[in-house]
Short mmCIF file of N, CA and C in Angstrom, two decimals:
data_model
loop_
_atom_site.label_atom_id
_atom_site.label_comp_id
_atom_site.label_asym_id
_atom_site.label_seq_id
_atom_site.Cartn_x
_atom_site.Cartn_y
_atom_site.Cartn_z
N UNK A 1 0.72 -1.27 0.20
CA UNK A 1 -0.06 0.04 -0.03
C UNK A 1 0.97 1.29 0.07
N UNK A 2 0.71 1.99 -1.05
CA UNK A 2 1.56 3.26 -1.06
C UNK A 2 2.88 3.13 -1.17
N UNK A 3 3.04 2.03 -1.90
CA UNK A 3 4.57 1.45 -2.10
C UNK A 3 5.37 0.85 -1.08
N UNK A 4 4.51 0.41 -0.11
CA UNK A 4 4.97 -0.53 1.03
C UNK A 4 4.56 -1.86 0.96
N UNK A 5 5.70 -2.59 1.02
CA UNK A 5 5.06 -4.17 0.68
C UNK A 5 4.89 -4.75 2.23
N UNK A 6 3.67 -5.57 2.23
CA UNK A 6 3.27 -6.01 3.22
C UNK A 6 3.24 -7.64 3.15
N UNK A 7 4.29 -8.19 3.87
CA UNK A 7 4.31 -9.95 3.74
C UNK A 7 3.23 -10.57 4.36
N UNK A 8 2.70 -11.20 3.50
CA UNK A 8 1.42 -12.14 3.68
C UNK A 8 1.88 -13.56 4.23
N UNK A 9 1.18 -14.02 5.27
CA UNK A 9 1.61 -15.53 5.94
C UNK A 9 1.37 -16.50 4.76
N UNK A 10 2.06 -17.51 4.98
CA UNK A 10 1.93 -18.54 4.16
C UNK A 10 0.54 -19.41 4.28
N UNK A 11 -0.11 -19.60 3.29
CA UNK A 11 -1.47 -20.19 3.19
C UNK A 11 -1.52 -21.58 4.08
N UNK A 12 -0.46 -22.15 4.26
CA UNK A 12 -0.43 -23.54 4.88
C UNK A 12 -0.39 -23.30 6.35
N UNK A 13 -0.34 -21.99 6.92
CA UNK A 13 -0.33 -21.74 8.36
C UNK A 13 -1.65 -22.06 9.05
N UNK A 14 -2.56 -21.93 8.24
CA UNK A 14 -4.06 -22.10 8.68
C UNK A 14 -4.51 -21.49 9.94
N UNK A 15 -3.91 -20.19 10.06
CA UNK A 15 -4.58 -19.46 11.13
C UNK A 15 -5.90 -18.89 10.96
N UNK A 16 -6.74 -18.65 11.70
CA UNK A 16 -8.07 -18.01 11.50
C UNK A 16 -7.72 -16.71 11.16
N UNK A 17 -7.03 -15.90 11.83
CA UNK A 17 -6.75 -14.46 11.59
C UNK A 17 -5.44 -14.16 12.22
N UNK A 18 -4.74 -13.35 11.12
CA UNK A 18 -3.33 -12.94 11.30
C UNK A 18 -3.56 -11.40 11.29
N UNK A 19 -3.07 -10.60 12.44
CA UNK A 19 -3.15 -9.23 12.31
C UNK A 19 -1.83 -8.70 12.93
N UNK A 20 -1.65 -7.34 12.57
CA UNK A 20 -0.69 -6.51 12.97
C UNK A 20 -1.42 -5.02 13.03
N UNK A 21 -0.44 -3.99 13.29
CA UNK A 21 -0.79 -2.82 13.18
C UNK A 21 -1.54 -2.28 11.89
N UNK A 22 -0.89 -3.05 10.97
CA UNK A 22 -1.26 -2.39 9.61
C UNK A 22 -2.01 -3.55 8.53
N UNK A 23 -2.22 -4.49 9.00
CA UNK A 23 -3.14 -5.56 8.22
C UNK A 23 -3.67 -6.55 9.43
N UNK A 24 -5.01 -6.99 8.64
CA UNK A 24 -5.60 -8.12 9.04
C UNK A 24 -6.07 -9.16 7.95
N UNK A 25 -5.66 -10.36 8.05
CA UNK A 25 -5.96 -11.45 7.08
C UNK A 25 -6.58 -12.46 7.54
N UNK A 26 -7.43 -12.98 6.93
CA UNK A 26 -8.29 -14.12 7.37
C UNK A 26 -8.00 -15.08 6.37
N UNK A 27 -7.38 -16.23 6.86
CA UNK A 27 -6.98 -17.46 5.88
C UNK A 27 -7.49 -18.67 6.46
N UNK A 28 -8.73 -18.97 7.05
CA UNK A 28 -9.30 -19.91 7.51
C UNK A 28 -10.13 -20.76 6.39
N UNK A 29 -9.97 -20.29 5.16
CA UNK A 29 -10.77 -21.17 4.06
C UNK A 29 -9.81 -21.76 3.20
N UNK A 30 -10.01 -22.79 2.56
CA UNK A 30 -9.29 -23.54 1.88
C UNK A 30 -8.72 -23.08 0.21
N UNK A 31 -9.48 -21.98 -0.17
CA UNK A 31 -9.35 -21.42 -1.55
C UNK A 31 -9.20 -20.09 -1.65
N UNK A 32 -9.36 -19.41 -0.66
CA UNK A 32 -9.21 -17.79 -0.73
C UNK A 32 -8.77 -17.31 0.77
N UNK A 33 -8.15 -16.25 0.54
CA UNK A 33 -7.71 -15.44 1.62
C UNK A 33 -8.51 -14.09 1.50
N UNK A 34 -8.62 -13.19 2.61
CA UNK A 34 -9.39 -12.06 2.35
C UNK A 34 -8.95 -11.20 3.84
N UNK A 35 -8.95 -9.98 3.42
CA UNK A 35 -8.52 -8.98 4.76
C UNK A 35 -8.36 -7.56 4.20
N UNK A 36 -7.60 -6.91 4.91
CA UNK A 36 -7.45 -5.26 4.80
C UNK A 36 -6.09 -5.08 5.22
N UNK A 37 -5.52 -4.10 4.40
CA UNK A 37 -4.43 -3.48 4.70
C UNK A 37 -4.34 -2.00 4.92
N UNK A 38 -3.91 -1.36 6.11
CA UNK A 38 -4.26 0.07 6.35
C UNK A 38 -2.63 0.86 6.51
N UNK A 39 -2.88 2.26 6.15
CA UNK A 39 -1.88 2.92 6.40
C UNK A 39 -2.03 4.39 5.69
N UNK A 40 -1.48 5.30 6.44
CA UNK A 40 -1.66 6.84 6.05
C UNK A 40 -3.04 7.26 5.87
N UNK A 41 -3.83 6.69 6.78
CA UNK A 41 -5.41 6.95 6.67
C UNK A 41 -6.10 6.27 5.61
N UNK A 42 -5.61 5.22 5.07
CA UNK A 42 -6.06 4.62 3.72
C UNK A 42 -6.46 2.99 4.36
N UNK A 43 -7.34 2.42 3.69
CA UNK A 43 -7.77 1.18 3.79
C UNK A 43 -7.70 0.47 2.44
N UNK A 44 -7.02 -0.66 2.24
CA UNK A 44 -7.19 -1.51 0.97
C UNK A 44 -7.69 -2.87 1.38
N UNK A 45 -8.87 -3.30 0.89
CA UNK A 45 -9.53 -4.18 0.98
C UNK A 45 -9.03 -5.44 -0.07
N UNK A 46 -8.77 -6.69 0.30
CA UNK A 46 -8.25 -7.61 -0.70
C UNK A 46 -8.96 -8.90 -0.57
N UNK A 47 -9.21 -9.49 -1.72
CA UNK A 47 -9.65 -11.09 -1.90
C UNK A 47 -8.95 -11.67 -2.83
N UNK A 48 -8.26 -12.73 -2.43
CA UNK A 48 -7.47 -13.52 -3.50
C UNK A 48 -7.74 -14.87 -3.26
N UNK A 49 -7.82 -15.61 -4.43
CA UNK A 49 -7.82 -17.15 -4.25
C UNK A 49 -8.12 -17.88 -5.53
N UNK A 50 -8.67 -18.88 -5.57
CA UNK A 50 -8.62 -19.87 -6.60
C UNK A 50 -10.36 -19.72 -7.04
N UNK A 51 -10.58 -19.04 -8.04
CA UNK A 51 -12.00 -18.93 -8.56
C UNK A 51 -12.38 -20.48 -8.99
N UNK A 52 -13.94 -20.49 -8.90
CA UNK A 52 -14.43 -21.70 -9.42
C UNK A 52 -14.51 -21.59 -10.95
N UNK A 53 -13.84 -23.08 -11.27
CA UNK A 53 -14.03 -23.06 -12.96
C UNK A 53 -15.09 -23.54 -13.42
N UNK A 54 -15.92 -24.25 -12.81
CA UNK A 54 -17.19 -24.82 -13.18
C UNK A 54 -18.18 -24.68 -12.16
N UNK A 55 -19.21 -23.61 -12.55
CA UNK A 55 -20.09 -23.21 -11.56
C UNK A 55 -21.26 -24.35 -11.43
N UNK A 56 -21.78 -24.46 -10.38
CA UNK A 56 -22.97 -25.38 -10.10
C UNK A 56 -24.13 -24.66 -10.52
N UNK A 57 -25.28 -25.66 -10.43
CA UNK A 57 -26.57 -25.05 -10.74
C UNK A 57 -27.33 -25.19 -9.49
N UNK A 58 -28.50 -24.79 -9.26
CA UNK A 58 -29.42 -24.91 -8.16
C UNK A 58 -29.04 -23.59 -7.21
N UNK A 59 -29.23 -24.03 -5.98
CA UNK A 59 -28.98 -22.89 -4.90
C UNK A 59 -28.10 -23.34 -3.73
N UNK A 60 -27.49 -22.54 -3.13
CA UNK A 60 -26.52 -22.81 -2.09
C UNK A 60 -26.70 -21.77 -1.03
N UNK A 61 -26.30 -22.15 0.32
CA UNK A 61 -26.35 -21.10 1.29
C UNK A 61 -24.95 -21.12 1.89
N UNK A 62 -24.39 -19.98 2.24
CA UNK A 62 -23.17 -19.67 2.77
C UNK A 62 -23.16 -19.03 3.99
N UNK A 63 -22.30 -19.11 4.91
CA UNK A 63 -22.05 -18.35 6.20
C UNK A 63 -20.63 -18.09 6.35
N UNK A 64 -20.17 -17.25 7.15
CA UNK A 64 -18.93 -16.97 7.40
C UNK A 64 -18.68 -15.67 8.34
N UNK A 65 -17.51 -15.08 8.02
CA UNK A 65 -16.81 -14.03 8.92
C UNK A 65 -16.84 -12.72 8.11
N UNK A 66 -17.01 -11.47 8.93
CA UNK A 66 -16.91 -10.27 8.43
C UNK A 66 -15.82 -9.62 8.97
N UNK A 67 -15.09 -8.72 8.21
CA UNK A 67 -14.17 -7.51 8.78
C UNK A 67 -14.70 -6.29 8.50
N UNK A 68 -15.33 -5.39 9.39
CA UNK A 68 -16.07 -4.35 9.18
C UNK A 68 -15.43 -3.02 9.58
N UNK A 69 -15.35 -2.08 8.79
CA UNK A 69 -14.78 -0.69 9.20
C UNK A 69 -15.96 0.25 9.20
N UNK A 70 -16.00 0.98 10.09
CA UNK A 70 -17.01 2.06 10.33
C UNK A 70 -16.23 3.49 10.13
N UNK A 71 -16.47 4.27 9.28
CA UNK A 71 -15.56 5.50 9.00
C UNK A 71 -16.75 6.59 8.96
N UNK A 72 -16.20 7.85 9.00
CA UNK A 72 -16.97 9.06 9.11
C UNK A 72 -17.58 9.32 7.59
N UNK A 73 -17.02 9.36 6.56
CA UNK A 73 -17.36 9.52 5.51
C UNK A 73 -16.82 8.70 3.99
N UNK A 74 -17.50 8.04 3.35
CA UNK A 74 -16.84 7.23 2.26
C UNK A 74 -17.13 7.81 0.86
N UNK A 75 -16.10 7.62 0.06
CA UNK A 75 -16.41 8.30 -1.24
C UNK A 75 -16.86 6.70 -2.25
N UNK A 76 -17.09 7.08 -3.29
CA UNK A 76 -17.53 5.85 -4.11
C UNK A 76 -16.64 4.61 -4.46
N UNK A 77 -15.29 4.90 -3.82
CA UNK A 77 -14.46 3.83 -3.96
C UNK A 77 -14.01 3.09 -2.79
N UNK A 78 -14.74 3.28 -1.60
CA UNK A 78 -14.75 2.80 -0.56
C UNK A 78 -13.60 3.42 0.55
N UNK A 79 -12.99 4.72 0.01
CA UNK A 79 -11.90 5.30 0.56
C UNK A 79 -12.53 6.49 1.63
N UNK A 80 -12.10 6.50 3.01
CA UNK A 80 -12.54 7.66 3.97
C UNK A 80 -12.10 8.83 3.26
N UNK A 81 -12.98 9.71 3.45
CA UNK A 81 -12.81 11.27 2.89
C UNK A 81 -13.22 12.37 4.07
N UNK A 82 -12.82 13.31 4.11
CA UNK A 82 -13.33 14.49 4.89
C UNK A 82 -12.21 15.04 5.81
N UNK A 83 -12.37 15.73 6.65
CA UNK A 83 -11.29 16.39 7.65
C UNK A 83 -10.89 15.52 8.68
N UNK A 84 -11.34 14.46 8.96
CA UNK A 84 -11.00 13.45 10.04
C UNK A 84 -10.92 12.04 9.62
N UNK A 85 -10.15 11.83 8.71
CA UNK A 85 -10.22 10.35 7.95
C UNK A 85 -9.70 9.30 9.06
N UNK A 86 -8.99 9.81 10.04
CA UNK A 86 -8.81 8.64 11.09
C UNK A 86 -9.93 8.00 12.01
N UNK A 87 -11.14 8.66 11.68
CA UNK A 87 -12.09 8.33 12.51
C UNK A 87 -12.80 7.19 11.95
N UNK A 88 -12.07 6.00 12.46
CA UNK A 88 -12.52 4.76 11.93
C UNK A 88 -12.53 3.64 13.05
N UNK A 89 -13.41 2.86 12.76
CA UNK A 89 -13.52 1.69 13.96
C UNK A 89 -13.50 0.33 13.42
N UNK A 90 -13.02 -0.53 13.86
CA UNK A 90 -13.12 -2.06 13.30
C UNK A 90 -13.93 -2.90 14.06
N UNK A 91 -14.73 -3.79 13.35
CA UNK A 91 -15.48 -4.66 14.10
C UNK A 91 -15.36 -6.07 13.43
N UNK A 92 -15.59 -7.16 13.90
CA UNK A 92 -15.72 -8.53 13.60
C UNK A 92 -17.27 -8.98 13.60
N UNK A 93 -17.77 -9.13 12.53
CA UNK A 93 -19.07 -9.52 12.32
C UNK A 93 -19.30 -10.86 11.60
N UNK A 94 -20.69 -11.21 11.09
CA UNK A 94 -20.79 -12.31 10.50
C UNK A 94 -21.81 -12.19 9.36
N UNK A 95 -21.77 -13.15 8.39
CA UNK A 95 -22.73 -13.09 7.20
C UNK A 95 -23.52 -14.12 6.97
N UNK A 96 -24.60 -14.37 6.21
CA UNK A 96 -25.22 -15.46 5.33
C UNK A 96 -25.37 -15.04 4.08
N UNK A 97 -25.35 -15.74 3.04
CA UNK A 97 -25.71 -15.46 1.74
C UNK A 97 -26.46 -16.69 1.14
N UNK A 98 -27.29 -16.35 0.18
CA UNK A 98 -28.11 -17.50 -0.60
C UNK A 98 -27.72 -16.98 -1.91
N UNK A 99 -27.04 -18.25 -2.65
CA UNK A 99 -26.83 -17.98 -4.17
C UNK A 99 -27.89 -18.81 -4.93
N UNK A 100 -28.63 -18.35 -5.90
CA UNK A 100 -29.25 -18.88 -6.79
C UNK A 100 -28.83 -18.93 -8.28
N UNK A 101 -27.95 -19.99 -8.34
CA UNK A 101 -27.18 -20.04 -9.73
C UNK A 101 -28.09 -20.14 -10.93
N UNK A 102 -29.15 -20.65 -10.81
CA UNK A 102 -29.94 -20.82 -11.85
C UNK A 102 -30.57 -19.48 -12.41
N UNK A 103 -31.09 -18.63 -11.42
CA UNK A 103 -31.64 -17.37 -11.70
C UNK A 103 -30.41 -16.28 -11.69
N UNK A 104 -29.18 -16.56 -11.49
CA UNK A 104 -28.22 -15.85 -11.25
C UNK A 104 -28.21 -14.50 -10.29
N UNK A 105 -28.84 -14.90 -9.05
CA UNK A 105 -28.96 -13.84 -7.92
C UNK A 105 -28.36 -14.26 -6.84
N UNK A 106 -27.83 -13.21 -5.91
CA UNK A 106 -27.09 -13.47 -4.69
C UNK A 106 -27.82 -12.51 -3.73
N UNK A 107 -28.27 -13.11 -2.74
CA UNK A 107 -28.72 -12.21 -1.45
C UNK A 107 -27.81 -12.33 -0.33
N UNK A 108 -27.22 -11.31 0.20
CA UNK A 108 -26.30 -11.60 1.41
C UNK A 108 -26.74 -10.77 2.74
N UNK A 109 -26.75 -11.38 3.65
CA UNK A 109 -27.18 -10.56 4.87
C UNK A 109 -25.99 -10.29 5.69
N UNK A 110 -25.31 -9.15 6.04
CA UNK A 110 -24.09 -8.79 6.55
C UNK A 110 -24.54 -8.21 7.72
N UNK A 111 -24.00 -8.84 8.89
CA UNK A 111 -24.08 -8.24 10.26
C UNK A 111 -22.82 -7.76 10.59
N UNK A 112 -22.47 -6.48 10.74
CA UNK A 112 -21.22 -5.83 10.75
C UNK A 112 -20.46 -5.96 11.95
N UNK A 113 -21.33 -6.23 13.05
CA UNK A 113 -20.56 -6.47 14.34
C UNK A 113 -20.91 -5.07 14.99
N UNK A 114 -21.27 -3.91 14.35
CA UNK A 114 -21.35 -2.68 14.77
C UNK A 114 -22.75 -2.50 15.08
N UNK A 115 -23.46 -2.91 16.32
CA UNK A 115 -24.65 -2.80 16.47
C UNK A 115 -25.16 -1.27 16.83
N UNK A 116 -24.24 -0.56 16.93
CA UNK A 116 -24.58 1.07 17.21
C UNK A 116 -24.87 1.83 15.90
N UNK A 117 -24.17 1.41 14.71
CA UNK A 117 -24.21 2.07 13.61
C UNK A 117 -24.86 1.15 12.57
N UNK A 118 -23.96 0.68 11.60
CA UNK A 118 -24.37 -0.08 10.35
C UNK A 118 -25.43 -1.30 10.75
N UNK A 119 -25.07 -2.11 11.74
CA UNK A 119 -26.02 -2.79 12.20
C UNK A 119 -25.79 -4.16 10.99
N UNK A 120 -27.07 -4.59 10.61
CA UNK A 120 -27.31 -5.69 9.76
C UNK A 120 -27.87 -4.99 8.57
N UNK A 121 -27.45 -5.28 7.42
CA UNK A 121 -27.97 -4.95 6.01
C UNK A 121 -28.09 -6.07 5.28
N UNK A 122 -29.03 -6.11 4.35
CA UNK A 122 -29.29 -7.10 3.24
C UNK A 122 -28.71 -6.46 1.77
N UNK A 123 -27.83 -7.25 1.20
CA UNK A 123 -27.21 -6.64 -0.19
C UNK A 123 -27.53 -7.74 -1.35
N UNK A 124 -27.99 -7.10 -2.44
CA UNK A 124 -28.50 -8.02 -3.54
C UNK A 124 -27.45 -7.95 -4.77
N UNK A 125 -27.13 -9.25 -5.44
CA UNK A 125 -26.17 -9.10 -6.41
C UNK A 125 -26.65 -9.79 -7.63
N UNK A 126 -25.95 -9.49 -8.61
CA UNK A 126 -26.25 -10.56 -9.81
C UNK A 126 -24.92 -11.48 -10.00
N UNK A 127 -25.02 -12.51 -10.29
CA UNK A 127 -24.21 -13.66 -10.46
C UNK A 127 -23.65 -13.59 -11.97
N UNK A 128 -22.45 -13.49 -12.18
CA UNK A 128 -22.02 -13.53 -13.84
C UNK A 128 -20.84 -14.35 -13.60
N UNK A 129 -20.91 -15.75 -14.23
CA UNK A 129 -19.84 -16.51 -14.13
C UNK A 129 -19.65 -16.87 -12.70
N UNK A 130 -18.22 -16.84 -12.42
CA UNK A 130 -17.91 -17.15 -10.85
C UNK A 130 -17.69 -15.92 -10.12
N UNK A 131 -18.44 -14.78 -10.48
CA UNK A 131 -18.47 -13.62 -9.92
C UNK A 131 -19.68 -12.95 -9.63
N UNK A 132 -19.80 -12.05 -8.65
CA UNK A 132 -20.94 -11.47 -8.39
C UNK A 132 -20.79 -10.04 -7.98
N UNK A 133 -21.95 -9.07 -8.31
CA UNK A 133 -21.86 -7.64 -8.27
C UNK A 133 -23.10 -7.25 -8.10
N UNK A 134 -23.20 -5.99 -7.17
CA UNK A 134 -24.73 -5.50 -6.85
C UNK A 134 -25.51 -5.20 -8.08
N UNK A 135 -26.67 -5.49 -7.75
CA UNK A 135 -27.50 -4.94 -8.98
C UNK A 135 -27.75 -3.51 -8.80
N UNK A 136 -28.74 -2.80 -9.71
CA UNK A 136 -28.87 -1.35 -9.26
C UNK A 136 -29.93 -0.90 -8.57
N UNK A 137 -30.36 -1.85 -7.77
CA UNK A 137 -31.59 -1.36 -6.85
C UNK A 137 -31.23 -0.44 -5.81
N UNK A 138 -30.18 -0.58 -5.28
CA UNK A 138 -29.71 0.24 -4.15
C UNK A 138 -28.36 0.78 -4.21
N UNK A 139 -28.04 1.85 -4.94
CA UNK A 139 -26.57 2.28 -5.50
C UNK A 139 -25.85 2.66 -3.90
N UNK A 140 -26.36 2.90 -2.82
CA UNK A 140 -25.87 3.02 -1.54
C UNK A 140 -25.36 1.94 -0.87
N UNK A 141 -25.67 0.68 -1.23
CA UNK A 141 -25.33 -0.35 -0.88
C UNK A 141 -24.64 -1.30 -2.06
N UNK A 142 -23.37 -1.57 -1.92
CA UNK A 142 -22.74 -2.24 -3.02
C UNK A 142 -21.84 -3.50 -2.55
N UNK A 143 -21.87 -4.48 -3.19
CA UNK A 143 -21.38 -5.66 -2.96
C UNK A 143 -20.68 -6.29 -4.10
N UNK A 144 -19.56 -7.04 -4.01
CA UNK A 144 -18.98 -7.69 -5.05
C UNK A 144 -18.18 -8.64 -4.58
N UNK A 145 -17.92 -9.84 -5.33
CA UNK A 145 -16.90 -10.82 -4.91
C UNK A 145 -16.99 -11.87 -5.94
N UNK A 146 -16.65 -13.22 -5.36
CA UNK A 146 -16.68 -14.38 -6.30
C UNK A 146 -16.74 -15.63 -5.31
N UNK A 147 -16.82 -16.73 -6.26
CA UNK A 147 -16.97 -18.08 -5.63
C UNK A 147 -15.71 -18.67 -5.85
N UNK A 148 -15.31 -19.67 -4.93
CA UNK A 148 -13.84 -20.20 -4.69
C UNK A 148 -13.83 -21.72 -4.65
N UNK A 149 -12.83 -22.27 -5.09
CA UNK A 149 -12.78 -23.75 -5.06
C UNK A 149 -13.87 -24.65 -5.86
N UNK A 150 -13.96 -25.82 -5.95
CA UNK A 150 -14.54 -26.83 -6.59
C UNK A 150 -16.05 -26.51 -6.25
N UNK A 151 -16.68 -26.48 -7.22
CA UNK A 151 -18.38 -26.68 -6.95
C UNK A 151 -18.89 -25.28 -6.08
N UNK A 152 -18.22 -24.21 -6.06
CA UNK A 152 -18.38 -22.95 -5.58
C UNK A 152 -18.29 -23.20 -4.11
N UNK A 153 -17.40 -24.02 -3.33
CA UNK A 153 -17.30 -24.28 -2.03
C UNK A 153 -17.29 -23.20 -1.05
N UNK A 154 -16.60 -22.10 -1.52
CA UNK A 154 -16.55 -20.92 -0.80
C UNK A 154 -16.95 -19.59 -1.44
N UNK A 155 -17.03 -18.41 -0.59
CA UNK A 155 -17.60 -17.30 -1.19
C UNK A 155 -16.55 -16.16 -0.27
N UNK A 156 -16.27 -15.18 -1.25
CA UNK A 156 -15.51 -14.06 -0.53
C UNK A 156 -15.94 -12.86 -1.34
N UNK A 157 -15.72 -11.57 -0.48
CA UNK A 157 -15.77 -10.26 -1.34
C UNK A 157 -15.86 -9.28 -0.52
N UNK A 158 -16.18 -8.02 -1.08
CA UNK A 158 -16.21 -6.72 -0.24
C UNK A 158 -17.49 -6.08 -0.40
N UNK A 159 -17.89 -5.07 0.67
CA UNK A 159 -19.12 -4.55 0.50
C UNK A 159 -18.83 -2.90 0.90
N UNK A 160 -19.92 -2.25 0.61
CA UNK A 160 -19.73 -0.87 1.19
C UNK A 160 -21.37 -0.46 1.38
N UNK A 161 -21.50 0.37 2.25
CA UNK A 161 -22.78 0.90 2.75
C UNK A 161 -22.42 2.47 2.97
N UNK A 162 -23.25 3.33 2.37
CA UNK A 162 -23.12 4.78 2.54
C UNK A 162 -24.54 5.39 2.89
N UNK A 163 -24.62 5.85 4.09
CA UNK A 163 -25.96 6.47 4.56
C UNK A 163 -26.20 7.79 4.12
N UNK A 164 -25.15 8.61 3.41
CA UNK A 164 -25.49 10.03 3.20
C UNK A 164 -25.02 10.93 4.22
N UNK A 165 -24.84 10.60 5.35
CA UNK A 165 -24.41 11.61 6.68
C UNK A 165 -23.02 11.85 6.49
N UNK A 166 -22.73 13.26 6.87
CA UNK A 166 -21.18 13.55 6.87
C UNK A 166 -20.82 13.85 8.22
N UNK A 167 -21.32 13.03 9.30
CA UNK A 167 -21.03 13.62 10.67
C UNK A 167 -20.53 12.43 11.19
N UNK A 168 -19.98 12.46 12.49
CA UNK A 168 -19.61 11.23 13.25
C UNK A 168 -20.55 10.17 13.77
N UNK A 169 -21.81 10.59 13.45
CA UNK A 169 -22.82 9.69 13.64
C UNK A 169 -23.44 8.89 12.59
N UNK A 170 -22.49 8.85 11.35
CA UNK A 170 -22.82 8.22 10.09
C UNK A 170 -22.61 6.66 10.39
N UNK A 171 -23.61 6.14 9.75
CA UNK A 171 -23.81 4.62 9.73
C UNK A 171 -22.86 3.93 8.58
N UNK A 172 -22.25 4.95 7.77
CA UNK A 172 -21.43 4.29 6.58
C UNK A 172 -20.24 3.18 7.09
N UNK A 173 -20.18 2.34 6.36
CA UNK A 173 -19.30 1.33 6.48
C UNK A 173 -18.78 0.72 5.45
N UNK A 174 -17.78 -0.31 5.40
CA UNK A 174 -17.36 -1.19 4.35
C UNK A 174 -16.40 -2.25 5.01
N UNK A 175 -16.32 -3.27 4.12
CA UNK A 175 -15.55 -4.37 4.63
C UNK A 175 -15.57 -5.67 3.82
N UNK A 176 -14.89 -6.56 4.40
CA UNK A 176 -14.65 -7.91 3.57
C UNK A 176 -15.37 -8.94 4.23
N UNK A 177 -15.72 -9.98 3.52
CA UNK A 177 -16.37 -11.21 4.07
C UNK A 177 -15.82 -12.59 3.23
N UNK A 178 -15.75 -13.66 3.98
CA UNK A 178 -15.53 -14.87 3.45
C UNK A 178 -16.34 -15.99 4.10
N UNK A 179 -16.55 -17.02 3.52
CA UNK A 179 -17.17 -18.17 4.20
C UNK A 179 -17.26 -19.36 3.29
N UNK A 180 -17.70 -20.38 3.85
CA UNK A 180 -18.07 -21.57 3.29
C UNK A 180 -19.45 -22.01 3.05
N UNK A 181 -19.68 -22.79 1.90
CA UNK A 181 -20.97 -23.54 1.66
C UNK A 181 -21.51 -24.21 2.74
N UNK A 182 -22.82 -24.22 3.14
CA UNK A 182 -23.41 -24.84 4.38
C UNK A 182 -23.91 -26.16 3.51
N UNK A 183 -23.90 -27.30 4.39
CA UNK A 183 -24.57 -28.50 4.04
C UNK A 183 -25.94 -28.42 4.26
N UNK A 184 -26.68 -28.89 3.32
CA UNK A 184 -28.21 -28.92 3.65
C UNK A 184 -28.53 -29.77 4.68
#
């Protein structure tokens, strides 16, 4: 970030969460790692892994973890803006998602872990191949990501919620999430 290299831990370490002052990485999944790197008042969210080659049909349910940031004001790129860009808090939350591969729709419920502000929001997306991205029904709630591993065994991505407020009571937030397909 900003020309600084951050060494990521080896995937075989199988830790649930690796963190330091300038990064948090979740590598508890088999096919994808996700997290955030921070520095100079900026946050870079990342998701990296082995995208699903052959997508399944039917429906699937997923659940997993969320790394959520609450900030004062976010611009369209998920970057904190304004006079006090250090006004940020980090939370650990959870999510559930339902993917309907036949109708190419995804619905995700993200519990940010921040019960005082963003709380829990529902995000909708369109599935295109092994990726998904917000539909246009709510431009202030965006989500995008992908399916990872054989038979879309895992899911990961990033989200952003903008409430339009520009004060310290803003519910705006953003983060990353990742999880596994649940067995019926």
